[in-house]
XYZ file of C-alpha atoms in Angstrom:
568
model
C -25.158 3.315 19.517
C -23.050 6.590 18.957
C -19.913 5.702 16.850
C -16.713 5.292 19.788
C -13.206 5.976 17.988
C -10.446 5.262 19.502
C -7.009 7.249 19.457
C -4.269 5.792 21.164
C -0.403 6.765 21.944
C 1.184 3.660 23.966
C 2.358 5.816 26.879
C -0.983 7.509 27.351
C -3.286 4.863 27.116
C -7.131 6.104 28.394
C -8.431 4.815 31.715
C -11.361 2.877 30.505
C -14.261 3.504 32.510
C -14.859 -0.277 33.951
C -11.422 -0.138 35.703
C -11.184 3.667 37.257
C -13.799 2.847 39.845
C -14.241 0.848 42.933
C -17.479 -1.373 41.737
C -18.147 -1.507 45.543
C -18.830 1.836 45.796
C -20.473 2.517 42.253
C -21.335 -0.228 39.999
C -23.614 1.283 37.421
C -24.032 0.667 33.571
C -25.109 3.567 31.534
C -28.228 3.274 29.272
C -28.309 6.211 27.554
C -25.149 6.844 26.057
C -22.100 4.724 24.850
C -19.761 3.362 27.267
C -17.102 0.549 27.553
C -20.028 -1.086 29.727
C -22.379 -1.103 27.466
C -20.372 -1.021 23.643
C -19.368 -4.954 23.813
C -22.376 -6.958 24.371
C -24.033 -7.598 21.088
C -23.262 -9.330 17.881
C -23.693 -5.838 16.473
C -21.467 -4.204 18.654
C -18.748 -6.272 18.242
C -19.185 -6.718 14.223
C -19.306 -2.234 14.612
C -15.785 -2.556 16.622
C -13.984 -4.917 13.904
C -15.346 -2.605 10.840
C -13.901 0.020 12.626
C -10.214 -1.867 12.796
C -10.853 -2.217 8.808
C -10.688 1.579 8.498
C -8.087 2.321 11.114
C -6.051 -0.153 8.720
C -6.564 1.701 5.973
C -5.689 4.598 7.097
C -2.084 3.371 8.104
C -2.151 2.374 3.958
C -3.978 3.267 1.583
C -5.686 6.260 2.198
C -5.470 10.013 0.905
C -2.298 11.882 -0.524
C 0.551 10.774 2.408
C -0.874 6.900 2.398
C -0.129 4.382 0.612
C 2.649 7.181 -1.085
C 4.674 7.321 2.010
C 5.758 4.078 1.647
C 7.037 4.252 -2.230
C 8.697 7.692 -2.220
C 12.422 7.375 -1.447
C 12.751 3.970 -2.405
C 14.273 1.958 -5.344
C 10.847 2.431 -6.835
C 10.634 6.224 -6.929
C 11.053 9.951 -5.643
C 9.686 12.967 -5.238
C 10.512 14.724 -8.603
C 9.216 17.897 -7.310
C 12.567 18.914 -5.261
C 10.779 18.621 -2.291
C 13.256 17.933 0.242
C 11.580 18.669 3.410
C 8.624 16.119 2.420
C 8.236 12.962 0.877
C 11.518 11.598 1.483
C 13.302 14.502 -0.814
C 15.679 13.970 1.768
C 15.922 11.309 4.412
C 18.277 13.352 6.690
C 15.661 16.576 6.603
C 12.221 14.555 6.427
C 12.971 10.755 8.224
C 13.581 12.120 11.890
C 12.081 10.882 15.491
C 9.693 14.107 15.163
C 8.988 13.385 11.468
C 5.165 12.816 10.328
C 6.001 9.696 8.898
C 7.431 7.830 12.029
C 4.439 9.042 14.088
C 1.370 8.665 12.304
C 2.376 4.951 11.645
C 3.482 4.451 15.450
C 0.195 5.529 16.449
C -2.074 4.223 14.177
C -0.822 0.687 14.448
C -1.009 0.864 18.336
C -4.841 2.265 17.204
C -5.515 -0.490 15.912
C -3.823 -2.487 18.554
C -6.223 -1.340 21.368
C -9.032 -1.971 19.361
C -8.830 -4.905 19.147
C -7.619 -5.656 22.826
C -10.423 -4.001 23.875
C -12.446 -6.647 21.365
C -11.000 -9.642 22.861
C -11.072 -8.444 26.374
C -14.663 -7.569 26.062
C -15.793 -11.272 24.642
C -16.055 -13.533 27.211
C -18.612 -11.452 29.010
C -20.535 -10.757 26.075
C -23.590 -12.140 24.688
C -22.212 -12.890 21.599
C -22.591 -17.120 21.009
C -19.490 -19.520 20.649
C -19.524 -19.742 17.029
C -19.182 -16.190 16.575
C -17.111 -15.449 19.141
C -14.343 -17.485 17.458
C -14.886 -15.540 14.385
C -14.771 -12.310 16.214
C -11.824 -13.464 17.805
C -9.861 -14.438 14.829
C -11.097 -11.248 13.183
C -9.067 -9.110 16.204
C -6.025 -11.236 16.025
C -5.681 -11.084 12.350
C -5.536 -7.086 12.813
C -3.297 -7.396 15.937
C -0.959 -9.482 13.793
C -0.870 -7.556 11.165
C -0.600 -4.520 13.310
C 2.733 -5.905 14.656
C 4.415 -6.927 11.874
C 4.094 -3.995 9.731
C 5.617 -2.141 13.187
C 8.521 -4.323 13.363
C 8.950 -4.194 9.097
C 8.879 -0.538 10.101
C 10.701 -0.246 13.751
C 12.402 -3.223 14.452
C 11.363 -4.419 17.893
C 8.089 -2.478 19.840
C 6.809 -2.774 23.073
C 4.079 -5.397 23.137
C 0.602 -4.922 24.623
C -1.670 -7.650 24.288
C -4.406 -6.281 27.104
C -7.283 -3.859 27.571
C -5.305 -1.205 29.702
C -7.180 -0.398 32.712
C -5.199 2.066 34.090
C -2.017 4.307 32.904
C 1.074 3.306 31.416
C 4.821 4.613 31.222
C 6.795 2.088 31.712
C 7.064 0.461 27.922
C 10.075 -1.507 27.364
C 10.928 -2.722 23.359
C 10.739 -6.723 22.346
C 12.435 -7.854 20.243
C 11.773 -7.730 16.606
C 11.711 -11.655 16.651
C 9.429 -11.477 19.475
C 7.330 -9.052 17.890
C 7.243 -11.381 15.241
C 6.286 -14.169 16.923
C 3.254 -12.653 18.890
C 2.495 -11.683 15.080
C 2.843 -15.020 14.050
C 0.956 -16.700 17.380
C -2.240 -14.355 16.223
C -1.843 -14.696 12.343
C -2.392 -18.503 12.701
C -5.269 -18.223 15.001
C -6.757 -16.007 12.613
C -5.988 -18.506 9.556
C -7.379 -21.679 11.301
C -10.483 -19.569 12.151
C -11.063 -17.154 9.731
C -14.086 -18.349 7.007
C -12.733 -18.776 3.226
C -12.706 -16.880 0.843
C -15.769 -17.763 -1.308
C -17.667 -16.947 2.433
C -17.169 -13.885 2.840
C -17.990 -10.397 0.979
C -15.484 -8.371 -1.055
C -13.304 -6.765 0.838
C -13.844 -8.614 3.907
C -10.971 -10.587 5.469
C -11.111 -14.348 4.823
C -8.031 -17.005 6.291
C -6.624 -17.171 2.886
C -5.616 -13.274 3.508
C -4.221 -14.447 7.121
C -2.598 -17.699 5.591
C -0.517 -14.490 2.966
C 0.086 -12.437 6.090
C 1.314 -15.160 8.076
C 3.852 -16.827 5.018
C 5.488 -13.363 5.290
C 6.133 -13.462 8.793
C 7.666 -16.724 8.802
C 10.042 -15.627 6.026
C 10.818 -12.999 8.141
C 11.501 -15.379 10.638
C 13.420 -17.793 8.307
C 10.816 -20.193 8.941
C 11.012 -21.286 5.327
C 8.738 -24.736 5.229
C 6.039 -22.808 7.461
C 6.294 -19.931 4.868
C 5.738 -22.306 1.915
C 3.294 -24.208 3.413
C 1.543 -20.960 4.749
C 1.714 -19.519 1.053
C 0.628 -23.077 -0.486
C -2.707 -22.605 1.684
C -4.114 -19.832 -0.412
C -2.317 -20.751 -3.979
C -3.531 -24.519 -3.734
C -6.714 -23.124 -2.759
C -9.505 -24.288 -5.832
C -11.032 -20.768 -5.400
C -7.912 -19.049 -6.299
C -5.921 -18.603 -9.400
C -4.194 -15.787 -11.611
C -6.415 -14.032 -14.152
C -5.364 -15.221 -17.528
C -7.969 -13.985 -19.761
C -9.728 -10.902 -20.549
C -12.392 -9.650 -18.285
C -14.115 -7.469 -16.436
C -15.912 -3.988 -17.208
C -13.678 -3.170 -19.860
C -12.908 -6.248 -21.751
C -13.905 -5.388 -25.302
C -11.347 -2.609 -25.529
C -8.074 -2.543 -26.514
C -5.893 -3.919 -23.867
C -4.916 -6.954 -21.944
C -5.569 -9.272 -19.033
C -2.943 -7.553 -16.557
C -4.588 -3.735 -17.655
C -8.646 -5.535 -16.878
C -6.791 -6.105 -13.188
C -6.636 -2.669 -12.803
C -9.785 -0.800 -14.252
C -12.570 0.059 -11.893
C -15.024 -2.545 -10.319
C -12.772 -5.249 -11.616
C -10.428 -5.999 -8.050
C -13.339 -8.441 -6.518
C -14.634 -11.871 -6.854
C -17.840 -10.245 -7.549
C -16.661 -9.600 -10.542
C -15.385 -12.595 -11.562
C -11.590 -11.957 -10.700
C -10.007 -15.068 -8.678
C -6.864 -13.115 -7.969
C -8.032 -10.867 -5.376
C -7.078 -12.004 -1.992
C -7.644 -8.995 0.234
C -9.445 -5.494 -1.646
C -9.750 -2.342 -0.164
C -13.057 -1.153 -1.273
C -13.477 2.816 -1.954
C -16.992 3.888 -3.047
C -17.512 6.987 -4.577
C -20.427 9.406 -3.883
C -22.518 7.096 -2.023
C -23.446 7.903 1.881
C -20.383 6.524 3.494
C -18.343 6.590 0.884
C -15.256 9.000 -0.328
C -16.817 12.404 -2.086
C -15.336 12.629 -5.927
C -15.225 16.437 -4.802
C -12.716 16.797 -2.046
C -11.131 13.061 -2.883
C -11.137 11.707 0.599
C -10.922 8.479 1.533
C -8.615 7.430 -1.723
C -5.247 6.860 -2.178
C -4.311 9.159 -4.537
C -1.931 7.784 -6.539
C -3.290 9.197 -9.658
C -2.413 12.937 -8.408
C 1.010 11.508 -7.663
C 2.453 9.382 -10.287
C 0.820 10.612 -13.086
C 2.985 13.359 -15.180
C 1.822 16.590 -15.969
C 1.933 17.236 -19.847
C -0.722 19.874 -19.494
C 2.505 22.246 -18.123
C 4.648 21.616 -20.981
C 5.639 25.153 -22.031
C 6.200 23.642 -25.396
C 3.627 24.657 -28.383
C 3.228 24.195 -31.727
C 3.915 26.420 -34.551
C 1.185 28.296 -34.493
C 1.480 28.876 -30.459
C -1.330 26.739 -29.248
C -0.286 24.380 -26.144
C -0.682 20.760 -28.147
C -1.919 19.530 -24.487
C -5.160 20.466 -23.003
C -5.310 22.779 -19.702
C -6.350 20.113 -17.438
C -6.188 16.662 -17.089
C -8.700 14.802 -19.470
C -9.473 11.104 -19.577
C -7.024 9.679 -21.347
C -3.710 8.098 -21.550
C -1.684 11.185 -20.512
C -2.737 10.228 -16.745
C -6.235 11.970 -15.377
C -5.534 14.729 -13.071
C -1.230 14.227 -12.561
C 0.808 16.593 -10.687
C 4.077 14.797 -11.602
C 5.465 14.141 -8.093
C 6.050 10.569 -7.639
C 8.760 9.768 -10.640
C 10.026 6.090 -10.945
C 13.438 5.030 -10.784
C 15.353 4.581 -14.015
C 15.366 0.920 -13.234
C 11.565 1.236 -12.379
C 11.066 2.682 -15.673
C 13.485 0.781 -17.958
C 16.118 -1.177 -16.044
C 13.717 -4.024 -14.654
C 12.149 -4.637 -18.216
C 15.468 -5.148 -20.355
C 14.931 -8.502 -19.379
C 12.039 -8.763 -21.956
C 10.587 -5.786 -22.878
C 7.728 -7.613 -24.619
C 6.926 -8.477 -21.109
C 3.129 -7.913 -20.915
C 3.195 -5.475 -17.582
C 5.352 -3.550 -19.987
C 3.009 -2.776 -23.197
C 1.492 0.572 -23.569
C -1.717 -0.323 -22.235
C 0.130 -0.635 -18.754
C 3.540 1.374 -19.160
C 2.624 4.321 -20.672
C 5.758 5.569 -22.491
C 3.879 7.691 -25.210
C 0.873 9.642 -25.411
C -1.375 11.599 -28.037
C -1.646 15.666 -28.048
C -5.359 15.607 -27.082
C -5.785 19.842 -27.670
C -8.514 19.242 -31.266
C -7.024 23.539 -31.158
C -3.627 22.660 -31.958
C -1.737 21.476 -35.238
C -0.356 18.477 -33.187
C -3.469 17.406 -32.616
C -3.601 13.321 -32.479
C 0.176 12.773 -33.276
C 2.375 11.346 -30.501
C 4.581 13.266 -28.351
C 7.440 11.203 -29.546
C 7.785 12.381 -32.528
C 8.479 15.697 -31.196
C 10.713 14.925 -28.176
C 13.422 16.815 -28.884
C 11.267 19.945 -28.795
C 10.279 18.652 -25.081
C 13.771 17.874 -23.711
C 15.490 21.247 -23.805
C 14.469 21.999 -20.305
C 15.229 19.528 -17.604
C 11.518 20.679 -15.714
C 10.061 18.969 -18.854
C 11.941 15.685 -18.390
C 11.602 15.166 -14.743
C 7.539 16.068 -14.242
C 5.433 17.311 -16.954
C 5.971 13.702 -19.132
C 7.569 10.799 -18.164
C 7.037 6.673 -18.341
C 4.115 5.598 -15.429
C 2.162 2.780 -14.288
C -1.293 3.159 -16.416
C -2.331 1.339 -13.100
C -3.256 4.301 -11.122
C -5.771 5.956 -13.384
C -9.072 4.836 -14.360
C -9.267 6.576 -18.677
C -12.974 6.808 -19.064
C -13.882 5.406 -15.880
C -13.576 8.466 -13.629
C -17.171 9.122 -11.058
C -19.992 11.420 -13.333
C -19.109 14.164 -11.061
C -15.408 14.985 -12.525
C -16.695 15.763 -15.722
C -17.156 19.159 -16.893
C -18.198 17.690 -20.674
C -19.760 13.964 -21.025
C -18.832 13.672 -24.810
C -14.948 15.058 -24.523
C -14.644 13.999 -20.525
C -12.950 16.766 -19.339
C -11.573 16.016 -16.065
C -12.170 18.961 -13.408
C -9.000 19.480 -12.922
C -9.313 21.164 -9.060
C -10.592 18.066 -7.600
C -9.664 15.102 -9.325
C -6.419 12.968 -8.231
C -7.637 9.668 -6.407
C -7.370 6.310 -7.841
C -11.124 5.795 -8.438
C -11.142 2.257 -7.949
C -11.068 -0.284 -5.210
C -6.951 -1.421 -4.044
C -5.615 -4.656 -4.148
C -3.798 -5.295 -0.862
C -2.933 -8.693 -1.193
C -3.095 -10.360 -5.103
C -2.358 -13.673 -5.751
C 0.598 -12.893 -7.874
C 2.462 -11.895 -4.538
C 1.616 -14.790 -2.998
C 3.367 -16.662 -5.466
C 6.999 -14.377 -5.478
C 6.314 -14.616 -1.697
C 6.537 -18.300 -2.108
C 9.353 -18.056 -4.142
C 11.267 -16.210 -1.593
C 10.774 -18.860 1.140
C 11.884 -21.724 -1.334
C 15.134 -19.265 -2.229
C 15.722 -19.238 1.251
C 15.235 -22.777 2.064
C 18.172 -23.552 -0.938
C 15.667 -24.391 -3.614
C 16.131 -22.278 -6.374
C 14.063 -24.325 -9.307
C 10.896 -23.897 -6.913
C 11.071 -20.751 -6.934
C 11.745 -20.275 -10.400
C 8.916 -22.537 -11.267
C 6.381 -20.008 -8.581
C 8.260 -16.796 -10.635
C 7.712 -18.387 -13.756
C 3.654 -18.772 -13.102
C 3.466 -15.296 -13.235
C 5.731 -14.515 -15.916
C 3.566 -17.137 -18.352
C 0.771 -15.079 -17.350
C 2.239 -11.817 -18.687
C 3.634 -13.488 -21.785
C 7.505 -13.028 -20.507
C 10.347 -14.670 -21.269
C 10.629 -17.344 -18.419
C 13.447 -17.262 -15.764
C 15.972 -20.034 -14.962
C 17.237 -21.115 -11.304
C 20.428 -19.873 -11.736
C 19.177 -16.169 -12.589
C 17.269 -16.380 -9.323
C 18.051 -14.377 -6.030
C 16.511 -11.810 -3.854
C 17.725 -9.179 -6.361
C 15.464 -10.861 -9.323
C 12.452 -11.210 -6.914
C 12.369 -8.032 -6.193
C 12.532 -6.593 -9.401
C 9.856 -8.692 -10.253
C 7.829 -7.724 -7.311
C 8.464 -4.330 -9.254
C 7.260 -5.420 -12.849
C 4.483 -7.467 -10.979
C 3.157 -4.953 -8.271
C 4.982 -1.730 -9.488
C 2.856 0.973 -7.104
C 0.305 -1.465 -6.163
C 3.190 -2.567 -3.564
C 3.684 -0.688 -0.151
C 7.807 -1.123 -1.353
C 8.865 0.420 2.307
C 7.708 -2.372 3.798
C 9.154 -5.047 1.537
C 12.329 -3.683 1.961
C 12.165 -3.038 5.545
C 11.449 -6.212 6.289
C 14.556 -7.642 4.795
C 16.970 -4.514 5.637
C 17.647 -3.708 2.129
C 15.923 -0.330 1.960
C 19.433 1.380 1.959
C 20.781 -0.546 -0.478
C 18.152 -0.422 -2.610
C 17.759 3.435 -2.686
C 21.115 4.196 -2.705
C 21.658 2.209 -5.935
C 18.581 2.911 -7.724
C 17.549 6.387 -6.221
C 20.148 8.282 -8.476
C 19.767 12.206 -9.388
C 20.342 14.703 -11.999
C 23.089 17.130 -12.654
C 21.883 20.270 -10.958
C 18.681 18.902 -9.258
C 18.574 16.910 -5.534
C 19.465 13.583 -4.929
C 15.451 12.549 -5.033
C 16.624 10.561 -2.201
C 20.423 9.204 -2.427
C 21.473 10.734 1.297
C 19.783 7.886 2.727
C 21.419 6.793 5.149
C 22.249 2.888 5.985
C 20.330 3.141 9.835
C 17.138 4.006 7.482
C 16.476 0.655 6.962
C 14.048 1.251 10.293
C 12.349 4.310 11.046
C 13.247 6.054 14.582
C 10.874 5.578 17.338
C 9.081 8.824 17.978
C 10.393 11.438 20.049
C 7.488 11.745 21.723
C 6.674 8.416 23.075
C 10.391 8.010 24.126
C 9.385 11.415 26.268
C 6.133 10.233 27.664
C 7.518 7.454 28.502
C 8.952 8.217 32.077
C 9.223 5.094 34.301
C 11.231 3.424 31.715
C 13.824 3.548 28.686
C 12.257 3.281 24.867
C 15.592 3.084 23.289
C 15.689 4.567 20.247
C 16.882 2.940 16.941
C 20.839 3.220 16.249
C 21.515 6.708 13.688
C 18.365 8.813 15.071
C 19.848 11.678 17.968
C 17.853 11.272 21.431
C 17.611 14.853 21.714
């Protein structure tokens, strides 16, 4: 069967084939090619048609140099250090705008996914696909329906709804509301959960109903359905097959390090490897057929490229004039292949850990605060860069990209694919192509499940539950434990921070709960002479406009656009 994709805008919807024609007049099914009469009829069709929502998914979130990163830059997590204002939220007012990138490609990849899997549950009654797996199929295309429509409404507020094949034509889309987008999310998320197999049934990476049972505990906090949420959330944290990682394990478990660094090092996200924390993995493979190529990294987020510094720029060099950094990345500490754009937030990188800086998620295995001169050329070679700071801190270029704290998270030291090395004994990363986070992606850990417990028990007025669920995950990084009266939404989400850090898709989070301006504005601070990385957001940010575009297409009736975003 040739491979069908499927590329959607809401106000030009395609006229699928089975509805264009009177079947009175020509009622014919194509056999040798791919059509809509002939692409749903199989179990194999319909299990190609759900892996293809998987990747449309992905590519709304975790995929390549824009994805996941457009949803941490310009946030209270971090900015675009490389005075970039008309990119990468440099500047909200010059890059956040109806015709931006940003608030299309999401728009249209969520309604992507949307139609796909319409089309799936249109298509199943008439298929020969038995009962059994048609429930499965069918909880399969709500759970990606559901969590099409609540990232939209994190993201937009209220969207038009479409929960049908469309036959013909459309441009007449009116908005919901964002609590009835929510609660077509929520009507599909629980089908999904009641349906869905478990997790211990199911391969890595594939969705199981404790990943629907997560999704849906975050809609009903949306929703301020706060018993539903914790009993949602309870569903995949009570679950025997689940629980946090506590001890060393994994590929890399005989090195220096701890449990919270194993999380992150390649081949160690899945339950095939013995991790019970993983709830919902992305899986990347590298230089297999199918897979992302190591050489042009697509198919990766690449996080690595972003958040990592740069020390191999440092202008700085030793007495004798030799650059005490390599001239390319190398596979080590100081990051892989970093361009220094994505910089934390001073409370990213030091405000959320002065409440216990011994905190586990802080130690240099997985804050990297320091590193080693790695050049064997240059008299620095093998003491630590902090012992010559000041040298490095007479230009402000020095202190903003080339070296700064990051999340050791994102890189993979000694783990990078064969083909990235241009020497196997020193591991010399090539520095042209390397940049993706060489590993599979959590998208939903257990750890979150337990703050996003938390947050339904702070909403429902019980503040020692949800210092009890914070407190699980603070035993597990050795931290010093919180009480109820330090807990509101401010404390969750700095642990969320300490917890999740870039792992997180932040935008969302704080979408969701309208605190995105806030946030920002308070954490996003600048430097004397450089741009506000971000403080001109502006308080309508907290959703993203509705594109220009579909607003224009849309000519028998009114999108309205969000409040702050010019019409014209």
């Amino acid at each position: 069967m040739k491979k069908i994709k499927f590329y959607i805008s809401i106000s030009l919807i395609a006229i699928s084939l089975s509805g264009c024609l009177d079947s009175a007049i020509l009622d014919e099914v194509p056999l040798d090619f791919a059509s809509p009469e002939n692409s749903y009829v199989t179990d194999a069709d319909f299990n190609s048609a759900v892996i293809a929502l998987y990747g449309q998914s992905r590519l709304a979130l975790s995929s390549g140099e824009h994805r996941p990163l457009d949803h941490i830059y310009g946030t209270d997590l971090g900015y675009n250090g490389a005075n970039q204002l008309n990119q990468r939220f440099g500047s909200y007012l010059a890059t956040l705008l109806p015709t931006s990138d940003p608030a299309i490609y999401h728009w249209r990849q969520y309604y992507q996914v949307i139609s796909g899997a319409n089309i799936i549950l249109n298509r199943l009654e008439g298929s020969k696909v038995s009962d059994q797996h048609k429930i499965v199929v069918e909880a399969q295309a709500k759970l990606f329906r559901g969590f099409s429509y609540r990232n939209l409404a994190h993201l937009y507020g209220g969207v038009p709804l479409t929960l049908e094949e469309a036959q013909s034509p459309k441009t007449d889309y009116v908005r919901a509301s964002r609590t009835e987008v929510y609660e077509q999310a929520v009507a599909d998320l629980e089908f999904a959960s009641a349906n869905l197999p478990g997790i211990t049934e199911v391969r890595d990476g594939e969705i199981s109903n404790l990943a629907a049972y997560h999704i849906l505990a975050e809609v009903y906090v949306s929703l301020e359905r706060w018993n539903e949420a914790v009993g949602a959330a309870s569903k995949v944290i009570d679950d025997p097959s689940t629980s946090l990682m506590t001890e060393r394990f994994g590929s890399l478990k005989d090195q220096p390090g701890d449990v919270y660094w194993d999380l992150s090092r390649r081949y160690n996200q899945n339950r095939g490897a013995g991790n019970t924390e993983g709830i919902w993995v992305w899986q990347y493979e590298v230089d297999v057929p199918g897979g992302a190529t190591s050489s042009s990294a697509l198919g990766g987020p690449m996080l690595e490229r972003d958040h990592s510094p740069r020390p191999w720029s440092f202008t700085v060099r030793d007495p004798s004039g030799v650059a005490p950094f390599l001239p390319q990345g190398v596979s080590d500490n100081t990051g892989g292949r970093g361009i220094g754009r994505f910089r934390g937030t001073n409370h990213f990188n030091y405000g959320i850990w002065h409440y216990d800086w011994d905190d586990m998620r802080n130690s240099e295995y997985n804050f990297v605060r320091d590193v080693v001169f790695n050049n064997p050329a240059s008299e620095w070679f093998g003491q630590k860069m902090s012992e010559k700071m000041p040298l490095f801190r007479k230009t402000l270029e020095d202190t903003i990209r080339n070296f700064y704290p990051y999340q050791a998270k994102v890189t993979t030291p000694g783990q990078h694919p064969t083909e990235l090395y241009d020497d196997p004994v020193l591991k010399t990363l090539i520095s042209s192509t390397a940049g993706t986070t060489y590993s599979d992606q959590y998208h939903i850990r257990l750890a979150e499940t337990y703050l996003l417990r938390a947050e339904a028990y702070l909403g429902n007025g019980n503040a020692q539950a949800a210092a009890d669920d914070i407190n699980v995950v603070r035993e597990r990084a050795k931290a010093r434990l919180v009480t109820a009266g330090e807990v509101d939404i401010d404390f969750i989400l700095d642990e969320r921070m300490r917890e999740l850090g870039t792992e997180e898709k932040r935008r969302l989070t704080l979408n969701r709960l309208g605190l995105l301006y806030e946030r920002t504005n308070k954490y996003c601070e600048g430097y004397p002479g450089v741009a506000n990385f971000g403080v001109d957001v502006q308080p309508y940010h907290n959703l993203f406009p509705i594109p220009f575009s579909e607003i224009e297409r849309n000519t028998g009736a009114v999108l309205v656009q969000n409040p702050g975003y010019a019409v014209d």
